[in-house]
XYZ file of C-alpha atoms in Angstrom:
367
model
C -8.150 -20.188 -8.212
C -6.767 -17.130 -6.459
C -9.350 -15.311 -4.321
C -8.826 -11.922 -2.709
C -11.401 -11.055 0.000
C -11.958 -7.813 1.897
C -13.979 -7.776 5.129
C -13.570 -4.745 7.362
C -15.614 -5.674 10.441
C -16.219 -8.578 12.817
C -19.498 -9.592 11.121
C -17.804 -9.579 7.720
C -15.006 -11.736 9.107
C -17.593 -14.322 10.179
C -19.440 -14.408 6.858
C -16.280 -14.301 4.741
C -14.789 -17.192 6.709
C -17.864 -19.326 6.016
C -17.664 -18.403 2.329
C -13.979 -19.387 2.281
C -14.832 -22.743 3.836
C -17.350 -23.427 1.055
C -14.979 -22.254 -1.668
C -12.346 -24.692 -0.371
C -14.909 -27.485 -0.509
C -15.686 -26.741 -4.169
C -12.227 -25.666 -5.324
C -9.361 -27.815 -4.025
C -6.875 -25.352 -5.539
C -8.317 -22.314 -3.734
C -5.753 -19.752 -2.620
C -6.781 -16.905 -0.338
C -5.352 -13.483 0.352
C -7.423 -11.083 2.422
C -8.147 -8.101 4.597
C -10.109 -9.646 7.466
C -9.975 -11.183 10.913
C -9.220 -14.218 13.025
C -11.996 -16.404 11.605
C -10.803 -15.865 8.042
C -7.237 -16.509 9.135
C -8.346 -19.853 10.582
C -9.489 -20.892 7.093
C -5.957 -20.452 5.768
C -4.302 -18.096 3.331
C -2.513 -14.788 3.802
C -3.845 -12.065 6.100
C -2.701 -8.710 4.712
C -4.466 -6.392 7.183
C -6.550 -7.171 10.269
C -10.047 -5.688 10.351
C -9.444 -4.279 13.854
C -7.364 -1.598 12.108
C -10.127 -0.676 9.667
C -13.532 -0.189 11.319
C -14.534 3.467 11.708
C -18.113 4.698 11.821
C -19.471 8.244 11.887
C -18.579 11.344 9.874
C -16.302 12.872 12.492
C -14.651 9.539 13.330
C -13.912 8.990 9.642
C -12.486 12.498 9.269
C -10.243 12.079 12.301
C -8.962 8.762 10.972
C -8.622 9.765 7.313
C -4.832 9.241 7.275
C -5.285 5.644 8.437
C -8.137 5.045 5.989
C -6.154 6.427 3.051
C -3.171 4.329 4.078
C -5.337 1.196 4.225
C -6.749 1.970 0.770
C -3.245 2.547 -0.614
C -1.948 -0.706 0.877
C -4.912 -2.622 -0.469
C -4.549 -1.236 -4.010
C -0.809 -1.897 -4.063
C -1.278 -5.441 -2.783
C -4.069 -6.169 -5.262
C -1.868 -5.260 -8.207
C 1.121 -7.133 -6.786
C -0.980 -10.269 -6.204
C -3.582 -10.095 -8.968
C -6.412 -12.506 -8.060
C -8.780 -14.341 -10.375
C -11.585 -12.662 -8.489
C -11.953 -9.974 -5.823
C -14.713 -10.710 -3.317
C -15.912 -7.691 -1.334
C -17.858 -8.421 1.845
C -20.207 -5.648 3.069
C -18.161 -2.624 4.373
C -19.264 -0.374 1.466
C -17.473 2.868 2.370
C -14.119 1.170 1.809
C -15.074 -1.622 -0.548
C -16.766 0.452 -3.247
C -13.580 2.506 -3.594
C -11.635 -0.705 -4.046
C -14.267 -1.961 -6.527
C -13.672 1.155 -8.634
C -9.912 0.613 -8.571
C -10.144 -3.112 -9.329
C -12.544 -2.598 -12.239
C -10.214 -0.020 -13.811
C -7.365 -2.500 -13.515
C -9.174 -5.417 -15.100
C -9.840 -7.404 -11.916
C -13.183 -9.194 -11.710
C -15.302 -7.822 -8.821
C -17.896 -9.818 -6.900
C -19.818 -8.297 -3.992
C -21.056 -10.642 -1.250
C -23.598 -9.075 1.136
C -24.775 -6.205 -1.022
C -24.520 -2.696 0.434
C -27.839 -1.706 2.022
C -28.393 1.060 -0.517
C -32.159 0.685 -0.052
C -31.770 1.942 3.517
C -28.724 4.156 3.838
C -27.393 5.604 0.617
C -29.170 5.089 -2.714
C -26.363 6.897 -4.547
C -24.284 3.771 -4.057
C -26.509 1.970 -6.559
C -24.750 3.804 -9.399
C -21.333 2.738 -8.095
C -22.460 -0.875 -7.780
C -23.833 -0.837 -11.333
C -20.585 0.593 -12.687
C -17.952 -1.361 -10.748
C -19.427 -4.716 -9.643
C -19.550 -7.717 -12.003
C -21.725 -9.929 -9.816
C -23.811 -8.939 -6.798
C -25.007 -11.335 -4.089
C -27.954 -10.280 -1.904
C -28.804 -11.748 1.478
C -32.316 -10.307 1.805
C -35.027 -11.460 -0.643
C -36.493 -8.008 -1.338
C -33.083 -6.596 -2.303
C -33.199 -8.390 -5.675
C -36.256 -6.394 -6.730
C -34.742 -3.148 -5.440
C -31.580 -3.577 -7.499
C -33.569 -4.773 -10.544
C -35.469 -1.476 -10.478
C -32.077 0.209 -10.912
C -30.985 -2.033 -13.774
C -28.785 -4.367 -11.699
C -29.129 -8.147 -11.879
C -28.532 -9.444 -8.363
C -28.452 -12.995 -7.040
C -30.332 -13.851 -3.841
C -28.297 -16.485 -1.990
C -29.967 -16.641 1.427
C -28.834 -15.088 4.670
C -25.409 -15.897 6.187
C -26.688 -15.109 9.676
C -29.098 -17.996 9.284
C -26.087 -20.127 8.281
C -24.080 -19.036 11.308
C -26.973 -19.738 13.667
C -27.856 -23.066 12.057
C -24.237 -24.267 12.139
C -23.506 -23.174 15.690
C -22.883 -25.877 18.276
C -24.107 -24.674 21.645
C -21.990 -25.159 24.736
C -23.492 -27.677 27.178
C -23.770 -26.593 30.803
C -23.239 -22.959 29.781
C -23.795 -21.464 33.248
C -21.378 -23.702 35.135
C -18.643 -23.573 32.521
C -18.658 -19.773 32.685
C -19.030 -19.593 36.490
C -22.419 -17.891 36.186
C -25.150 -18.043 38.825
C -28.677 -19.285 38.235
C -30.064 -15.735 38.138
C -31.805 -14.890 34.835
C -29.442 -13.286 32.338
C -29.545 -9.959 30.543
C -27.011 -9.905 27.694
C -25.034 -6.767 26.884
C -23.795 -6.421 23.297
C -21.871 -3.133 23.184
C -20.524 -3.458 19.625
C -17.236 -4.221 17.905
C -15.884 -0.721 17.221
C -13.678 1.144 19.674
C -15.801 4.298 19.648
C -18.969 2.260 20.272
C -17.429 0.489 23.227
C -16.170 3.732 24.752
C -19.458 5.629 24.397
C -22.049 2.909 24.890
C -20.723 0.327 27.360
C -20.602 2.760 30.341
C -24.253 3.658 29.693
C -25.195 -0.017 29.609
C -23.273 -0.691 32.820
C -25.037 2.185 34.605
C -28.286 0.238 34.134
C -27.015 -2.873 35.926
C -27.599 -1.765 39.579
C -31.287 -1.178 38.789
C -31.856 -4.924 38.260
C -30.299 -6.780 41.218
C -32.393 -9.879 40.563
C -30.674 -10.369 37.180
C -27.097 -11.100 36.184
C -25.671 -9.067 33.314
C -23.128 -10.635 30.976
C -21.137 -8.887 28.227
C -20.608 -10.441 24.809
C -16.950 -9.665 24.102
C -15.984 -8.732 20.534
C -13.096 -10.778 19.078
C -11.023 -7.675 18.298
C -10.977 -6.500 21.953
C -9.290 -7.783 25.092
C -10.831 -8.220 28.542
C -8.767 -5.284 29.861
C -10.509 -2.886 27.471
C -13.868 -3.752 29.033
C -12.454 -3.484 32.542
C -11.073 -0.020 31.816
C -14.642 1.090 31.090
C -16.015 -0.227 34.393
C -16.934 -3.856 33.703
C -14.935 -5.218 36.672
C -17.817 -7.162 38.257
C -19.538 -8.076 34.989
C -18.460 -11.274 33.191
C -17.140 -10.810 29.648
C -17.487 -13.863 27.419
C -15.549 -14.118 24.160
C -16.621 -16.360 21.296
C -19.903 -17.254 23.007
C -22.355 -14.602 21.791
C -24.908 -17.097 20.477
C -24.660 -19.214 23.628
C -25.129 -16.103 25.744
C -28.182 -14.974 23.779
C -29.652 -18.466 23.852
C -29.544 -18.328 27.668
C -30.677 -14.690 28.034
C -34.075 -13.334 29.018
C -33.371 -10.011 27.310
C -30.580 -8.059 25.663
C -29.330 -4.497 25.344
C -27.800 -4.298 21.876
C -25.767 -1.685 20.030
C -27.250 -1.038 16.599
C -25.653 -3.195 13.911
C -25.727 -6.788 12.713
C -26.128 -7.959 16.323
C -29.677 -6.601 16.468
C -30.702 -8.988 13.699
C -28.824 -11.904 15.271
C -30.566 -11.230 18.581
C -33.959 -11.222 16.876
C -33.272 -14.423 14.925
C -32.324 -16.067 18.229
C -35.687 -14.893 19.598
C -34.358 -12.688 22.407
C -36.357 -9.551 23.358
C -34.102 -6.516 23.014
C -33.681 -2.796 23.301
C -31.438 -1.224 20.652
C -29.078 1.587 21.638
C -26.662 3.830 19.803
C -24.464 6.765 20.735
C -21.816 8.457 18.592
C -20.050 11.768 18.207
C -22.749 14.464 18.426
C -21.611 16.175 15.222
C -21.573 12.863 13.326
C -25.144 12.152 14.379
C -26.270 15.696 13.501
C -24.791 15.344 10.001
C -26.311 11.882 9.575
C -29.757 13.162 10.520
C -29.459 15.823 7.814
C -28.210 13.486 5.094
C -29.882 10.149 5.816
C -33.647 10.107 5.567
C -34.682 6.807 7.156
C -37.148 6.126 9.935
C -35.047 3.564 11.801
C -31.433 2.556 12.401
C -31.742 -1.063 13.563
C -31.842 -3.831 10.953
C -34.846 -5.352 12.717
C -36.993 -2.257 12.220
C -35.565 -1.441 8.785
C -36.362 -4.872 7.374
C -39.818 -4.947 8.968
C -40.369 -1.316 7.947
C -41.988 -0.597 11.292
C -41.064 -0.257 14.933
C -40.596 -3.736 16.407
C -37.854 -2.946 18.910
C -37.239 0.296 20.784
C -34.334 2.381 19.470
C -32.644 4.671 21.988
C -30.353 6.934 19.989
C -27.917 9.592 21.167
C -29.510 11.659 23.989
C -32.118 8.937 24.560
C -29.343 6.394 25.032
C -29.187 6.897 28.792
C -29.598 4.616 31.851
C -33.099 5.888 32.635
C -34.543 5.173 29.198
C -32.803 1.789 29.015
C -34.129 0.870 32.456
C -37.670 1.835 31.434
C -37.558 -0.277 28.278
C -35.896 -3.218 29.990
C -38.631 -3.290 32.627
C -41.227 -3.492 29.833
C -39.401 -6.346 28.126
C -38.910 -8.318 31.329
C -42.224 -7.661 33.052
C -44.886 -6.932 30.419
C -45.757 -10.292 28.867
C -48.049 -8.771 26.234
C -45.342 -6.355 25.115
C -42.699 -9.068 24.991
C -44.904 -11.561 23.140
C -45.807 -8.995 20.500
C -42.099 -8.430 19.859
C -41.508 -12.176 19.557
C -44.422 -12.514 17.105
C -42.829 -9.845 14.932
C -39.573 -11.789 15.097
C -41.345 -14.750 13.454
C -42.334 -12.569 10.518
C -38.848 -11.087 10.406
C -37.250 -14.535 10.101
C -39.396 -15.171 7.012
C -38.376 -11.857 5.446
C -34.704 -12.465 6.189
C -34.858 -15.715 4.269
C -33.259 -19.101 4.501
C -29.863 -20.520 5.347
C -27.377 -21.733 2.743
C -25.939 -18.365 1.676
C -22.285 -19.399 1.907
C -22.808 -22.545 -0.155
C -24.905 -20.832 -2.849
C -22.556 -17.869 -3.170
C -19.524 -20.183 -3.422
C -21.244 -22.213 -6.168
C -22.046 -19.050 -8.161
C -18.497 -17.738 -7.757
C -16.966 -21.059 -8.755
C -19.281 -21.594 -11.736
C -18.516 -18.128 -13.054
C -14.808 -18.887 -13.159
C -14.789 -22.396 -14.601
């Protein structure tokens, strides 16, 4: 079978690559063409566009980059028609992917959506687009099935791919020595995988470092960046580790995490965290007018209550981060309560096996 996958961010690249691996196991004639990243490329097939050229977040950032976004959409549509797949598999990234779903549906291409858009949290209007353009929807959170059913959409719960990624990860032995780290306790810095996040948030994180001389801070490098990009923002004396995020978190006492998938990964790895986010002021002002949700981190959204502190925009500053980090590192009661909530969260997130189940459903539908 011919599969066309679209993943526009680093997390989507990870989950799509695992799905591709399972599809190859089931279908020995699998052919892949995709918008994605290095991990998908490692599974084989043809990379049409790298996801590093696609990830924009925030109203102003999207407006500024509209020419690039429209060009990416045009290229994708042209390539889809030129290389008509048996099935189009969209992976998260709803702003882009729902437009492609519309186009594909109109052109008679079967549309599957893996990692359903979080319409229950961010934009319920997307439910109507999903109902109209998507042939089969795969959810990774158990409660999403009921949400979509209430809107007349039959969705399949397949488990959570983050649980797959964590369960399948082989941890590096002798992590400290192999990365030339000292025996000081570690605080992990996860500044995000988008350029605008790195530029706005990493300097704020780094300004916190001198306040904790008894700890060593280590940056989890995103695969779409180079070490020089971190150094340009002041990380000269802070180690940057690429491809070792889970190993870093496993060895960390705490983490400062940019809002996104990484907040959930950090929680599932049982690391106390403070969530931060900072974007263009106008983008945030517009978002606050249009999006009526209580939280921005996946941890708090899924739990539907405040489990981890969220420091957004003006509160994302070294003083607030320092205050919260002291609580996480020094207040045992506070930390243990967070970890207890993580246990409940892991149950709500669901079980591993998402890639295998989704691949089986995709394959069965086309045989």
